Amino acid sequence: MIDNRLRLPRTVLPSAACLALAAAALLPTGAHAAPTGPTAATAGGTTLSPAGHRFSAVAEGPVVFEAGPIVVTCTSSSTLPGAEGRNTVPERPSPAGPASVRISPPGFEGCTTDAPGLRVSVETNEQAGPWQVLLQHGSPSTARLSIPAGGFVLRTSGLLACTAVAAPTAPATADGAWDERERSALVLDRAPIPVKITGSFFCATSVTAATITARYAVRDTTDPTRRITVGP
């Protein structure tokens, strides 16, 4: 079970405001985790069901970003069906490799850090391309969350004004798992993510990587009695 009860050690509070940005940039420049499922060369086909149904993905519990001893926690996050077929199960299976699904940019709310006097806000966008979920059938099945370049921006205000951008130069992914034991879910367990931090002298501009921990429950919004599943 993923432990989201993470805390900022009090011994680092004097520098916490500088580093908090690094904890928050969502999703992998070359520093993402190695795939846990089949490689591209060996991956079989993937079928998502029910075809054509729409779905939501809502975080069960907090979303936690870490960079070293620093922790940023967002109390809620979700992606919901949107225009142009976002959050829609593909009509056709992928004959080889993962099935790709375009999703609405997820929202993040209630983001805080233990650093005193620091406020946190998160914005997401599709200016450089789409957000996607890549699902690969296997034992176990895997899930990867893909973010476009600059698609996630975290800002702090208050004592420090710093900005952290995820995937700052190119699209990147966070590698996770697909879980269907109790309900369909996308699980990220300290998935590595790259960040670029800018701001004043006290912003942690030398930090380039963080991790994300979250569990997103995926629900069929077309027919709530059905489940979104990943098969061969």
XYZ file of N, CA, C and O in Angstrom, residues 77 100 129 213:
16
model
N -7.124 15.872 -6.955
C -6.697 15.957 -8.346
C -7.627 15.095 -9.185
O -8.066 14.033 -8.741
N -3.080 4.154 -26.298
C -2.928 5.546 -25.905
C -4.292 6.217 -25.817
O -5.126 6.077 -26.719
N 1.057 20.278 -26.637
C 0.627 18.941 -27.014
C -0.319 18.350 -25.991
O -0.649 18.975 -24.976
N 3.638 10.504 -6.033
C 2.917 9.346 -5.509
C 1.428 9.661 -5.529
O 1.002 10.686 -4.987
